[in-house]
Short mmCIF file of C-alpha atoms and ligand atoms in Angstrom, two decimals:
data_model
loop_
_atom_site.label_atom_id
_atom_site.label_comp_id
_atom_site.label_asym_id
_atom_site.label_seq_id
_atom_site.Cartn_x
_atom_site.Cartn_y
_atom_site.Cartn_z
CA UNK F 201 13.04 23.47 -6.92
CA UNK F 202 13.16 27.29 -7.02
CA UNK F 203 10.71 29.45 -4.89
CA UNK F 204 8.11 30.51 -7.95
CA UNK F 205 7.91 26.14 -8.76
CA UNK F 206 7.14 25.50 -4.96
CA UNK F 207 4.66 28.12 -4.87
CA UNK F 208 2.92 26.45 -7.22
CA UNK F 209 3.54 22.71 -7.31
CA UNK F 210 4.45 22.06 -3.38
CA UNK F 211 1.20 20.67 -1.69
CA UNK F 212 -0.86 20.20 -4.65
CA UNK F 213 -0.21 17.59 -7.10
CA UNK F 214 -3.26 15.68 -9.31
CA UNK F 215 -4.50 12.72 -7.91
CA UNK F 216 -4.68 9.88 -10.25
CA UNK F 217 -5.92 7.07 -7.77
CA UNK F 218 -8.67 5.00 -8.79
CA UNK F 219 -11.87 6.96 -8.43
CA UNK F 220 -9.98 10.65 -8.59
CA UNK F 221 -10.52 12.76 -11.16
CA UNK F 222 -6.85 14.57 -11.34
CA UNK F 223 -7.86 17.89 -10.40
CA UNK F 224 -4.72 20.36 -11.10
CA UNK F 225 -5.79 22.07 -7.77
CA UNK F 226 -6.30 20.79 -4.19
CA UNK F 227 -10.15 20.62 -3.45
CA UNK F 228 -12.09 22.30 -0.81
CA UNK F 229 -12.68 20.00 1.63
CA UNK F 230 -15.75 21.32 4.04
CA UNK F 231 -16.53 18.16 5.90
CA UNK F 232 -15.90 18.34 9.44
CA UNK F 233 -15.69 14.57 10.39
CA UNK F 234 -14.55 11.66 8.08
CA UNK F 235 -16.43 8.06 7.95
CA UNK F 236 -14.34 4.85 7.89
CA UNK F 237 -15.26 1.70 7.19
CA UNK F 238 -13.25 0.16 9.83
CA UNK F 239 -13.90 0.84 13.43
CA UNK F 240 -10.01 1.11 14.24
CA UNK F 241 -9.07 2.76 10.82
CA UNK F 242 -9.49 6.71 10.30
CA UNK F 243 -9.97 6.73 6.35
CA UNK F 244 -6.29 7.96 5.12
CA UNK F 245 -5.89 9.04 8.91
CA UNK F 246 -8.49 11.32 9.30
CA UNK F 247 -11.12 11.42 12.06
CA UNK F 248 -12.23 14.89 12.41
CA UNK F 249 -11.56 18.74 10.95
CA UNK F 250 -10.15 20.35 13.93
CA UNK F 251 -7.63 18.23 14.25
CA UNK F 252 -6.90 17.72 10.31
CA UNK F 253 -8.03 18.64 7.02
CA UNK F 254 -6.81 17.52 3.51
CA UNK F 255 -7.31 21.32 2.55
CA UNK F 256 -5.60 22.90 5.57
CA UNK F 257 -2.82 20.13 4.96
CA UNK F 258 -1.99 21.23 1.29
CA UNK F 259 -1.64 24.66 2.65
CA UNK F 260 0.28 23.41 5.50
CA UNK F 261 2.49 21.50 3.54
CA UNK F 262 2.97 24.66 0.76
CA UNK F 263 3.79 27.01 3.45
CA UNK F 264 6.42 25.07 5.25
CA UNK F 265 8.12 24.55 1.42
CA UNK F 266 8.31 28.67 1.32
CA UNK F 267 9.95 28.97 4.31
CA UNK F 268 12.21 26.34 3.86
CA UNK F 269 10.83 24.84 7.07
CA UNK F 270 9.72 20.87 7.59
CA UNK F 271 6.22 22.03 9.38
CA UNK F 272 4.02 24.48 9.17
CA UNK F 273 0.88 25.06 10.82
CA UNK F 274 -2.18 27.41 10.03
CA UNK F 275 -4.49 29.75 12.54
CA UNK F 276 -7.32 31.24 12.50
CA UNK F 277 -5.50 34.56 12.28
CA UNK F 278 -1.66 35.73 12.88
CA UNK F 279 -2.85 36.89 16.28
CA UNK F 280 -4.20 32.61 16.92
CA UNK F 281 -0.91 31.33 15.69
CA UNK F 282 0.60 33.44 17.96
CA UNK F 283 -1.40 32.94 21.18
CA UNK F 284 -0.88 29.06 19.81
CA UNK F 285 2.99 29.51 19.95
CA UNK F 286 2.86 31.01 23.49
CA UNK F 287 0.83 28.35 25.01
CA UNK F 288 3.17 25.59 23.31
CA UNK F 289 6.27 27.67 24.32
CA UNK F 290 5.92 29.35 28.01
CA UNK F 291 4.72 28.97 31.56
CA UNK F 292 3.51 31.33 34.29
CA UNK F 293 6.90 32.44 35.25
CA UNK F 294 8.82 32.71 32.08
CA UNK F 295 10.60 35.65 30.38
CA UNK F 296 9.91 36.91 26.73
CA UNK F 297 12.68 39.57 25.28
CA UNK F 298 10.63 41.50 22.42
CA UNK F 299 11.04 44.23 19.95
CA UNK F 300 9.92 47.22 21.33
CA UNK F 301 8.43 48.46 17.98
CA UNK F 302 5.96 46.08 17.30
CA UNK F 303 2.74 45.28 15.52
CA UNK F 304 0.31 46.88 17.74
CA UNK F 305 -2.00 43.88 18.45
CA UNK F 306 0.91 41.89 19.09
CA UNK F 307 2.36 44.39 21.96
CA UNK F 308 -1.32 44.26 23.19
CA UNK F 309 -1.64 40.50 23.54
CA UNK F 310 2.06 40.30 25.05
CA UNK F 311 0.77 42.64 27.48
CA UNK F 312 -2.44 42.56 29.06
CA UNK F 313 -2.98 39.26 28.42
CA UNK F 314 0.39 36.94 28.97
CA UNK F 315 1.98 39.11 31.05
CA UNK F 316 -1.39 41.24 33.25
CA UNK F 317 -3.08 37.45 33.42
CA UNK F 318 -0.73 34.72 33.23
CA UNK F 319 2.32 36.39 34.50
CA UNK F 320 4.61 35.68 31.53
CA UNK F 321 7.36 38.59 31.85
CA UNK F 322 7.90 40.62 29.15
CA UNK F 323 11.37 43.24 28.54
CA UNK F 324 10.76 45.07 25.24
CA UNK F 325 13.98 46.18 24.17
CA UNK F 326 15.65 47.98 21.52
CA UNK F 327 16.81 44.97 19.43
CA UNK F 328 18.48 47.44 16.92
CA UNK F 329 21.73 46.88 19.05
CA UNK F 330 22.10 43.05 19.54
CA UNK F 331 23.87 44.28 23.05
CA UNK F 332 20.59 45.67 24.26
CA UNK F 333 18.67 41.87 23.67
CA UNK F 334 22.13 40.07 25.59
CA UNK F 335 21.99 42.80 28.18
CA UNK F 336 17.81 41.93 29.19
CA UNK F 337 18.87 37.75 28.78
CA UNK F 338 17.91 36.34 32.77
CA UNK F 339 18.02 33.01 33.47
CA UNK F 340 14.31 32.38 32.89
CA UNK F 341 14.43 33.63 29.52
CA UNK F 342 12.46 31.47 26.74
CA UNK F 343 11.40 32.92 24.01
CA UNK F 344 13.23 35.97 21.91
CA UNK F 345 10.47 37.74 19.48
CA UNK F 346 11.17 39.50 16.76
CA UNK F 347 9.56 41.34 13.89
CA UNK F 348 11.78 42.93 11.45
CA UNK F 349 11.16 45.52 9.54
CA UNK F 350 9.17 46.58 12.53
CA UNK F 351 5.54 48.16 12.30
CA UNK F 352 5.53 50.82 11.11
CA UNK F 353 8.97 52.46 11.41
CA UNK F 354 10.34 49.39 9.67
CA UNK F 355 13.27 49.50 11.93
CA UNK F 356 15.46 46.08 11.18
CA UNK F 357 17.16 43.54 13.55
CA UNK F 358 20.23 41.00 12.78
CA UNK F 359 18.36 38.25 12.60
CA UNK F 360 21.62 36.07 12.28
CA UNK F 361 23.34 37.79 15.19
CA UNK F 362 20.36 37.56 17.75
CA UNK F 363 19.75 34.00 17.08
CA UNK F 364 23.41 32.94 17.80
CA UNK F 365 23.42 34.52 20.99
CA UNK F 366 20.00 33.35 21.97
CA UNK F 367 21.52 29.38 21.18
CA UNK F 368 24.20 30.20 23.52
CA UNK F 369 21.50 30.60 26.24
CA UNK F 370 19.24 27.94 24.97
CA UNK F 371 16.70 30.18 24.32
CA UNK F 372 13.99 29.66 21.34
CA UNK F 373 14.23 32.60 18.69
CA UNK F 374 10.88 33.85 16.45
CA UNK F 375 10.10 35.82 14.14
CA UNK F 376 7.46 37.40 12.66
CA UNK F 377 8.00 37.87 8.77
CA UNK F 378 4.82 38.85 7.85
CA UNK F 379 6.24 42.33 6.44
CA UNK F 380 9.04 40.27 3.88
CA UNK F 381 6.68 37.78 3.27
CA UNK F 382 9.58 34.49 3.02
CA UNK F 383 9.90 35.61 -1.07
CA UNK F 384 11.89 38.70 0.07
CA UNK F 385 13.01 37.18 4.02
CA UNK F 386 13.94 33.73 5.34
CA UNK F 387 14.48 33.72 9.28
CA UNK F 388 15.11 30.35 9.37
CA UNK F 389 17.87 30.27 6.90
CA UNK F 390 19.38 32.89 9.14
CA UNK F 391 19.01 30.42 11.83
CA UNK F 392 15.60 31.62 13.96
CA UNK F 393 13.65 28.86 14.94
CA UNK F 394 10.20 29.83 14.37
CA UNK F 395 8.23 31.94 11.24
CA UNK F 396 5.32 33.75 12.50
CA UNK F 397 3.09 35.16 9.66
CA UNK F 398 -0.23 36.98 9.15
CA UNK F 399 -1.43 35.80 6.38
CA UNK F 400 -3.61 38.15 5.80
CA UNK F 401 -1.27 40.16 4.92
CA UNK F 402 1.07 39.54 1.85
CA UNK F 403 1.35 35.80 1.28
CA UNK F 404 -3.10 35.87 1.15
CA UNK F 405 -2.69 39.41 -0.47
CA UNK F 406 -5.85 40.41 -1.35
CA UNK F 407 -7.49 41.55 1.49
CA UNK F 408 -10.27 38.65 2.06
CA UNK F 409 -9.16 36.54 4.45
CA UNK F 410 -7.69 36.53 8.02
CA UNK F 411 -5.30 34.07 9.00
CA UNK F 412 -1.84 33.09 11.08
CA UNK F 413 1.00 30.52 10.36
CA UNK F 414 3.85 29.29 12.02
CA UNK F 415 6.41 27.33 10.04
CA UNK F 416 9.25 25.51 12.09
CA UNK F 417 12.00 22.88 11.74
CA UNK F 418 12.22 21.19 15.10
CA UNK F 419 9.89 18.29 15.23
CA UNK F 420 9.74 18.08 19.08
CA UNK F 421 8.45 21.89 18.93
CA UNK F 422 6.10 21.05 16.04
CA UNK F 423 4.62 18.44 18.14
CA UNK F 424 3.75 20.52 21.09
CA UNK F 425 2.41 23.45 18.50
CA UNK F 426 -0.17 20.94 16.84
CA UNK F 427 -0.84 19.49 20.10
CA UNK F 428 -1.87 23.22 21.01
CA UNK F 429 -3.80 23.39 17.56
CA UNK F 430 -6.33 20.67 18.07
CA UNK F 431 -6.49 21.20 21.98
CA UNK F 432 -7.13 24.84 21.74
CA UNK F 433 -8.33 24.58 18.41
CA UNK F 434 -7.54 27.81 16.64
CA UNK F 435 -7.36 26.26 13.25
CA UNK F 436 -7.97 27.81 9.96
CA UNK F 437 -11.62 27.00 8.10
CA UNK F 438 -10.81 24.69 4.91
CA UNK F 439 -12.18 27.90 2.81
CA UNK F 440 -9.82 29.94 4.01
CA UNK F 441 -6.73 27.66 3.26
CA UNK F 442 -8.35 27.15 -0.37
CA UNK F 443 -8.45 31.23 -0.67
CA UNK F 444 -4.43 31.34 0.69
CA UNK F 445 -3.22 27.78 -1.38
CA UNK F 446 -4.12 29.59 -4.42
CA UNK F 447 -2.47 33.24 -3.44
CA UNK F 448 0.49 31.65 -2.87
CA UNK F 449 0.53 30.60 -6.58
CA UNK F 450 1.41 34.92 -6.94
CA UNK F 451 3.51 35.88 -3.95
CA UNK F 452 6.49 35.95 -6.28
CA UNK F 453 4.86 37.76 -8.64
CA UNK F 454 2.94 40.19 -6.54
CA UNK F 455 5.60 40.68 -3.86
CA UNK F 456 7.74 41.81 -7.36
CA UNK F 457 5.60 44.76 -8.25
CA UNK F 458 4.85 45.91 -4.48
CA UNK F 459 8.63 46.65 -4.55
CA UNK F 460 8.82 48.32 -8.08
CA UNK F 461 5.69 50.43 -7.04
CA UNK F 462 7.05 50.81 -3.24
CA UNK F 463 10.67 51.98 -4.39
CA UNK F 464 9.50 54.77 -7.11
CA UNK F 465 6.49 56.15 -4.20
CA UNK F 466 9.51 56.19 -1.71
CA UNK F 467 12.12 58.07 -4.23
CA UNK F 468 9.05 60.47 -5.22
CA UNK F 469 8.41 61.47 -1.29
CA UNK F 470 12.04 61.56 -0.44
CA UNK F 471 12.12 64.06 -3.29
CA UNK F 472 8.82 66.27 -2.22
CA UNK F 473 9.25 69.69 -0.28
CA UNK F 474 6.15 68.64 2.06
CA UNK F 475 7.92 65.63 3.55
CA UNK F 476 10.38 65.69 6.48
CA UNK F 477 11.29 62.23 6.05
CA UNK F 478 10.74 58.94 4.32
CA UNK F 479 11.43 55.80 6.08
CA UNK F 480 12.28 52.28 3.46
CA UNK F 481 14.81 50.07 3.93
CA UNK F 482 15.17 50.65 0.15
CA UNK F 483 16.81 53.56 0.14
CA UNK F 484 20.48 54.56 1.15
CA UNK F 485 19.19 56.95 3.83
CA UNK F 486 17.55 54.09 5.86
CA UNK F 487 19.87 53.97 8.66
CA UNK F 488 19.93 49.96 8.19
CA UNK F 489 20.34 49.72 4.69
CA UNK F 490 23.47 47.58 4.55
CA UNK F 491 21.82 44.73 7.30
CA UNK F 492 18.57 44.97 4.80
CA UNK F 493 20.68 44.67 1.45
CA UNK F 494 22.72 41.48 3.47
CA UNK F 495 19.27 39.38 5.22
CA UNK F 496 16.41 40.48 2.35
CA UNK F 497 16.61 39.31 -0.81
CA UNK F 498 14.14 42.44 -1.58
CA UNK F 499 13.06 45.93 0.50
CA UNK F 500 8.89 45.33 0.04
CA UNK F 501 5.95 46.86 0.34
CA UNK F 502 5.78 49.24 3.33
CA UNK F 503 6.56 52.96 3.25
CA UNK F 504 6.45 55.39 5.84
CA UNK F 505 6.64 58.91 5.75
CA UNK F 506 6.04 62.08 8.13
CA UNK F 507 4.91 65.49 6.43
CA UNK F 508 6.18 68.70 7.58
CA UNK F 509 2.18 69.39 8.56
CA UNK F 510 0.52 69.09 12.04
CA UNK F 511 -1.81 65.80 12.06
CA UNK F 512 -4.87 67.63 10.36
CA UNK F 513 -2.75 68.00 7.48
CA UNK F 514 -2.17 64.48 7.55
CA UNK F 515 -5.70 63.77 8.22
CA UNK F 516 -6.72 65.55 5.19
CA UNK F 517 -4.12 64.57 2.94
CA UNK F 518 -5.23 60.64 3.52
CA UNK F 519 -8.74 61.46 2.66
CA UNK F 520 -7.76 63.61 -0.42
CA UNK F 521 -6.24 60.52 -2.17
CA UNK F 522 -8.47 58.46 -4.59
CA UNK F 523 -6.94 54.95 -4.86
CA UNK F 524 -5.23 54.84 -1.24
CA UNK F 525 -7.88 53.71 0.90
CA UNK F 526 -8.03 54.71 4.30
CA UNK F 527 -7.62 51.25 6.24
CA UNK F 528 -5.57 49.33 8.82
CA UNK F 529 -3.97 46.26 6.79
CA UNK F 530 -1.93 45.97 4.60
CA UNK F 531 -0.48 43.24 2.12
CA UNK F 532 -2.90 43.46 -0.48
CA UNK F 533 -2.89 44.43 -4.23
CA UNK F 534 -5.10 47.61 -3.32
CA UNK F 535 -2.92 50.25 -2.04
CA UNK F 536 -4.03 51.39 1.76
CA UNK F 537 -2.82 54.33 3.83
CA UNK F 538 -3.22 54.84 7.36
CA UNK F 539 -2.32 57.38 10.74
CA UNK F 540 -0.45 54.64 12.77
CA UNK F 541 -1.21 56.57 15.62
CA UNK F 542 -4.77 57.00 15.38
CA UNK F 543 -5.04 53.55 13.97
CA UNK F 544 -3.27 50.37 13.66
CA UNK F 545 -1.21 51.77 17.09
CA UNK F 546 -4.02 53.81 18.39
CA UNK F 547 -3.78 50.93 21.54
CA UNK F 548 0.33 51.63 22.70
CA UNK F 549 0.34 54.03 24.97
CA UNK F 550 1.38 57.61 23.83
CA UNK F 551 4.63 57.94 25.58
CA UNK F 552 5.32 54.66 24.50
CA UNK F 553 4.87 55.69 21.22
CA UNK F 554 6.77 58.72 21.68
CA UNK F 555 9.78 57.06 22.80
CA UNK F 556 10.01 54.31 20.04
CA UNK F 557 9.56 57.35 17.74
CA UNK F 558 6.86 57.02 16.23
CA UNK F 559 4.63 60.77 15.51
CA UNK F 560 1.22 61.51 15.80
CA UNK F 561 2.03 62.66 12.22
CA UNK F 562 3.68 59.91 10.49
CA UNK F 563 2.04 58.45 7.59
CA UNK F 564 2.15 54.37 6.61
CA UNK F 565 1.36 53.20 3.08
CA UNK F 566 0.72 49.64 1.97
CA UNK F 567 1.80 50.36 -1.50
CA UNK F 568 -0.40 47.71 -3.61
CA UNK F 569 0.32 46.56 -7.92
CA UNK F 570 -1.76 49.28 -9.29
CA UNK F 571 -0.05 51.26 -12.35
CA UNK F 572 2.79 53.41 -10.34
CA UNK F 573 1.53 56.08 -12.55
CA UNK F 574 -1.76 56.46 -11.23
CA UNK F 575 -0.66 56.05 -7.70
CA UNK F 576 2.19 58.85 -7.97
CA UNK F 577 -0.43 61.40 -9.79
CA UNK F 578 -2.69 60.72 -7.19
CA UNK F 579 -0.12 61.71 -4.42
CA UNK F 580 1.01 64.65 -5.95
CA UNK F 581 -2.22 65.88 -6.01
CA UNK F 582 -3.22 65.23 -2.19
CA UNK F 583 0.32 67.19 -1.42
CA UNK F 584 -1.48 70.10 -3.62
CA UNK F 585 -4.73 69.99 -1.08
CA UNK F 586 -2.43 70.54 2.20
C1 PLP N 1800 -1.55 41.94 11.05
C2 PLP N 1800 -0.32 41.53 11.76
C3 PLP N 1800 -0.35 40.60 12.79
C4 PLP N 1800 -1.63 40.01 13.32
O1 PLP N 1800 -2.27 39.24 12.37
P1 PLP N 1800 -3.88 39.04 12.29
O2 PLP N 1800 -4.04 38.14 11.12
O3 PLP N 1800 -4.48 40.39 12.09
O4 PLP N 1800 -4.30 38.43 13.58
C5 PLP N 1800 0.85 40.23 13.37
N1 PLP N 1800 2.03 40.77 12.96
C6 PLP N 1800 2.09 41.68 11.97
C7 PLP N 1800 3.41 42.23 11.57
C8 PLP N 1800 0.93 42.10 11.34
O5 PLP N 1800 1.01 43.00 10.37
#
């Protein structure tokens, strides 16, 4: 079955028992504990919500098809699946390699709380150069974490490569896709072991719910995970896996015109005398251009850009636009803009900031479905205000 027939079929098919009705879609199942007529029998195997939910398990079961994964399993919010994976994964003691451009929430929970309170070490690393992630391996290494295209310089990282040298030292390989969305990126295909979305972000796509997922193969790591699930009990609500079940039914569709719209923004500010540079992995001049054309099957939905202004000229620029809201996010079919700096990355430290490169200046767009028309017209006339 292709991608666009999973998306829609996977998890949810009509239920024609005796006493169903054959609804096309997967109800909303609110109940949060399940009566059985048999003291030793959970009805179907269910005995309460936290633990399972028929809801959450269509979802589950949807998400794991897209990824081309056996499991997945659904948080409260990317941030909960990947607190979730960490507790699964590491002890006091252990040794993360990361990224070191990375969503900023994500650097922050790394940080001050796994490695300030539990004393997980952390080496962020440039993992641009596969020699700089085999040059930080120690022999307490677990867990390699990656996000590619990073946020928001949408630097990439050979997702193949890194994985094959983190086998050869046993060590367990995510990565957080929530930028690709699996339409455009499939770690595990490249041979990561673990998918870490938000799925707030594209695969909801329409900014109204918050969520996390991780999507796996090995069943002895899926074990421990859910284990983590119900003991910690981070789990999704039943309304939110409803809202997501049924956005997934789009992703292919959606994830198709943030790229159309994406591409002909990025050509239009690559072309514009106000901009210094434009960063996609669509376009030639992304330094990583051939390693996005050979592990995406698309470039997406993120463009970032840097004008040849000083920040208040970027300040006022995002306010002058009309159909770009001003909001952290991204993912959705409304296009958003944002200061990374003052914003979604407002919590790395500056010279942290100024060493990955990212400027006080530069500019990130979530570039939704709207007509590419209106969204172009609307630029050019912010560049007019500056
Ligand atoms: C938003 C985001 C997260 C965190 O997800 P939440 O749902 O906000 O907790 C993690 N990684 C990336 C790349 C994100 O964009």
């Amino acid at each position: 079955m292709k991608f666009e027939t999973r998306a829609i079929h996977v998890g949810e098919k009509p239920n024609f028992k005796e006493g169903a009705t054959g609804d096309v879609t997967q109800p909303l199942h609110l109940a949060s504990t399940y009566a059985r007529k048999d003291v030793d029998t959970p009805t179907a195997g269910y005995e309460y919500a936290r633990t399972a939910n028929p809801t959450r398990d269509a979802l589950q079961e949807r998400l794991a098809s897209l990824e081309e994964a056996r499991y997945a399993l659904v948080f409260g919010s990317g941030l909960a699946a990947e607190t979730s994976l960490f507790l699964a994964l590491l002890n006091s003691g252990d040794h993360v390699i990361a990224f070191d451009d990375l969503y900023g929430g994500t650097r922050r929970l790394f940080t001050r709380i796994f490695d300030e309170k539990f004393g997980v070490q952390i080496s962020y690393v440039d993992a641009r150069e596969v020699d700089n992630v085999r040059n930080a391996i120690r022999d307490n290494t677990k867990l390699i974490w990656l996000e590619t295209p990073t946020n928001p310089l949408l630097k990439l990282c050979d997702i193949k490569a890194i994985s094959q040298l983190a086998h050869e030292h046993n060590i367990t390989v995510a990565v957080d896709n929530t930028f690709m969305s699996p339409y455009f990126q499939q770690p595990l295909m490249l041979g990561a072991d673990i998918v870490v979305h938000s799925t707030t972000k594209y695969i909801n796509g329409h900014s109204d719910s918050v969520g996390g997922a991780l999507m796996l193969s090995d069943e002895f790591l899926h074990e421990k995970i859910k284990f983590v699930q119900n003991a910690a009990g981070a789990i999704l609500s039943p309304f939110d896996c409803y809202m997501i079940l049924r956005s997934t039914k789009t992703l292919s569709v959606r994830m198709r015109e943030h790229q159309k719209n994406a591409l002909l923004i990025a050509g239009f500010l690559g072309n514009h005398p106000k901009v210094n540079r434009v960063i996609y992995p669509g376009l030639e001049s992304h330094p990583q251009h051939q390693l996005a054309v050979q592990q995406m099957s698309g470039f997406g939905g993120m463009v970032s850009f840097e004008l040849d202004r000083d920040l208040d000229a970027a300040k006022r620029f995002v306010e002058n636009l009309n159909y770009f809201a001003v909001a952290e996010s991204l993912g959705g079919v409304e296009s958003l803009i944002e200061l990374p700096a003052l914003m979604t990355h407002a919590s790395v430290p500056a010279e942290e900031r100024k060493k990955i490169g990212l400027a006080d200046g530069l500019i990130r767009i979530s570039v939704g479905i709207e007509h590419a028309d209106d969204l172009l017209q609307d630029l050019d006339e912010a560049f007019k205000k500056i």
